Short mmCIF file of C-alpha atoms in Angstrom, two decimals:
data_model
loop_
_atom_site.label_atom_id
_atom_site.label_comp_id
_atom_site.label_asym_id
_atom_site.label_seq_id
_atom_site.Cartn_x
_atom_site.Cartn_y
_atom_site.Cartn_z
CA MET A 278 -30.24 1.38 5.46
CA ARG A 279 -32.12 -1.13 6.32
CA ILE A 280 -30.75 -5.02 6.14
CA LYS A 281 -33.19 -7.78 5.95
CA ILE A 282 -31.65 -10.50 8.94
CA LYS A 283 -32.75 -14.25 9.94
CA TYR A 284 -32.88 -15.78 13.25
CA PHE A 285 -31.23 -19.61 13.45
CA THR A 286 -32.10 -19.16 17.12
CA ASP A 287 -34.66 -17.35 19.90
CA GLN A 288 -31.57 -17.77 22.91
CA ILE A 289 -29.65 -15.08 21.45
CA GLU A 290 -30.49 -11.44 22.05
CA LYS A 291 -31.55 -9.46 18.66
CA LEU A 292 -29.10 -7.12 17.52
CA CYS A 293 -28.92 -3.82 17.75
CA TYR A 294 -26.73 -0.79 16.74
CA ILE A 295 -25.73 1.67 19.46
CA GLY A 296 -25.39 5.26 17.67
CA GLY A 297 -23.09 7.37 19.26
CA LYS A 298 -20.83 4.50 21.24
CA SER A 299 -19.34 2.51 17.75
CA ASP A 300 -20.78 1.75 14.31
CA TRP A 301 -19.35 -1.57 15.32
CA ILE A 302 -22.31 -4.11 16.21
CA ASP A 303 -21.96 -7.13 19.04
CA LEU A 304 -22.15 -11.02 17.48
CA ARG A 305 -22.82 -13.66 19.65
CA ALA A 306 -22.30 -17.34 19.72
CA ALA A 307 -25.49 -19.27 18.66
CA ARG A 308 -24.68 -22.56 21.04
CA ASP A 309 -22.97 -23.21 23.94
CA MET A 310 -18.85 -24.44 23.27
CA GLU A 311 -16.38 -26.65 24.80
CA LEU A 312 -13.44 -25.90 23.52
CA LYS A 313 -9.81 -27.60 24.21
CA LYS A 314 -6.66 -25.87 23.81
CA GLY A 315 -5.29 -26.42 20.36
CA GLU A 316 -9.03 -27.40 18.89
CA PHE A 317 -10.94 -25.27 16.21
CA ALA A 318 -14.11 -24.65 15.84
CA LEU A 319 -16.81 -22.58 13.66
CA ILE A 320 -18.61 -20.83 16.27
CA PRO A 321 -22.07 -20.28 15.18
CA LEU A 322 -23.19 -16.81 15.65
CA GLY A 323 -27.42 -17.51 14.89
CA ILE A 324 -27.81 -15.04 12.48
CA ALA A 325 -28.02 -14.58 8.07
CA MET A 326 -28.30 -11.55 6.66
CA GLU A 327 -29.75 -9.75 3.01
CA LEU A 328 -26.07 -7.14 2.74
CA PRO A 329 -27.71 -4.40 0.14
CA GLN A 330 -25.41 -4.56 -3.48
CA GLY A 331 -22.34 -3.39 -3.76
CA TYR A 332 -21.47 -3.93 0.56
CA GLU A 333 -20.27 -6.70 2.59
CA ALA A 334 -19.69 -6.84 6.08
CA HIS A 335 -16.29 -7.05 8.06
CA VAL A 336 -15.97 -9.25 10.82
CA VAL A 337 -13.29 -9.39 14.01
CA PRO A 338 -12.83 -10.63 17.21
CA ARG A 339 -14.14 -7.39 19.88
CA SER A 340 -11.60 -6.49 22.08
CA SER A 341 -11.73 -8.74 24.67
CA THR A 342 -12.44 -11.81 23.14
CA PHE A 343 -8.79 -13.51 23.80
CA LYS A 344 -9.07 -12.13 27.43
CA ASN A 345 -12.25 -13.81 28.59
CA PHE A 346 -12.21 -16.89 25.70
CA GLY A 347 -8.62 -17.97 24.90
CA ILE A 348 -9.59 -17.96 21.19
CA ILE A 349 -8.69 -15.94 18.35
CA GLN A 350 -10.17 -15.86 14.48
CA THR A 351 -8.11 -18.35 12.61
CA ASN A 352 -8.82 -16.04 9.58
CA SER A 353 -8.18 -12.37 11.43
CA MET A 354 -10.75 -10.68 9.59
CA GLY A 355 -13.91 -12.38 7.85
CA VAL A 356 -15.97 -10.90 4.83
CA ILE A 357 -19.28 -11.85 3.93
CA ASP A 358 -20.19 -11.02 0.69
CA GLU A 359 -23.47 -9.80 -0.24
CA THR A 360 -23.60 -13.24 -2.63
CA TYR A 361 -23.60 -14.83 1.30
CA CYS A 362 -27.81 -14.11 1.27
CA GLY A 363 -29.20 -17.91 1.78
CA ASP A 364 -31.66 -18.99 3.74
CA ASN A 365 -29.25 -21.75 5.67
CA ASP A 366 -26.19 -18.99 5.22
CA GLN A 367 -25.35 -19.06 8.91
CA TRP A 368 -22.49 -16.52 10.20
CA PHE A 369 -19.66 -18.31 12.11
CA PHE A 370 -16.49 -18.00 13.52
CA PRO A 371 -13.96 -19.14 13.02
CA ALA A 372 -12.43 -19.71 16.51
CA TYR A 373 -8.60 -20.97 17.50
CA ALA A 374 -8.58 -22.36 21.03
CA LEU A 375 -5.49 -21.43 22.23
CA ARG A 376 -6.33 -22.49 26.08
CA ASP A 377 -9.25 -24.49 27.09
CA THR A 378 -12.25 -22.03 27.56
CA VAL A 379 -15.92 -22.24 27.90
CA ILE A 380 -17.90 -19.52 25.22
CA HIS A 381 -21.81 -20.00 26.82
CA VAL A 382 -24.55 -19.21 24.19
CA ASN A 383 -25.51 -15.39 23.86
CA ASP A 384 -21.67 -14.56 24.92
CA ARG A 385 -20.30 -11.73 23.23
CA ILE A 386 -17.35 -13.18 21.01
CA CYS A 387 -17.32 -10.56 17.19
CA GLN A 388 -18.16 -7.64 16.26
CA PHE A 389 -19.15 -6.35 12.56
CA ARG A 390 -19.40 -4.04 10.22
CA ILE A 391 -20.75 -3.06 7.00
CA MET A 392 -18.53 -1.72 4.51
CA GLU A 393 -18.78 -0.44 0.75
CA HIS A 394 -16.88 -2.51 -1.56
CA GLN A 395 -13.88 -1.05 -2.81
CA PRO A 396 -13.97 1.23 -6.13
CA ALA A 397 -13.13 -0.40 -9.12
CA LEU A 398 -9.03 0.38 -9.18
CA ALA A 399 -6.00 0.38 -12.33
CA PHE A 400 -2.58 0.35 -11.38
CA GLU A 401 -0.29 2.55 -13.79
CA GLU A 402 3.39 0.82 -13.37
CA VAL A 403 6.44 3.51 -12.91
CA ALA A 404 10.02 3.36 -12.23
CA GLU A 405 9.58 5.42 -9.33
CA LEU A 406 7.45 6.74 -6.82
CA GLY A 407 8.43 10.11 -6.39
CA ASN A 408 7.99 10.24 -2.87
CA GLU A 409 10.35 10.85 0.39
CA ASP A 410 11.00 7.18 1.78
CA ARG A 411 10.02 7.07 5.33
CA GLY A 412 12.68 4.58 6.53
CA GLY A 413 11.18 1.38 6.14
CA HIS A 414 8.70 -1.64 8.40
CA GLY A 415 8.61 -0.46 11.68
CA SER A 416 10.86 2.53 11.34
CA THR A 417 8.58 4.95 13.54
CA GLY A 418 9.93 3.58 17.20
CA THR A 419 7.63 1.84 19.94
CA ARG A 420 6.97 4.70 21.90
#
């Protein structure tokens, strides 16, 4: 699958897919950002893409993002659909700082993968599902 990509800066490394390691692709901060504890910022990622019809990108923090930068993604997971594909539709990472932090250009702060849209669903209302109960929320324990 080929994806058109526009870069807004030449200061970040070009995206690359590393086969065999993961199917998630790292995204990088496109400018230096300094956040104080409690501040919110949209961190520019320096790219825009034309995703294929019927696909969307899921954007999430890297596993080390909080440890390295003390930020969390405010919407838990970003979804970018194929209609967000204009020349100025730059991707951003909505971050909330839980401690004072500095993020530099080219720091890897999040990752994405391209997913096919969910198929059309029809819901059928029933009085009972007819399956055995699992035990409720959190029923599998901690170990």
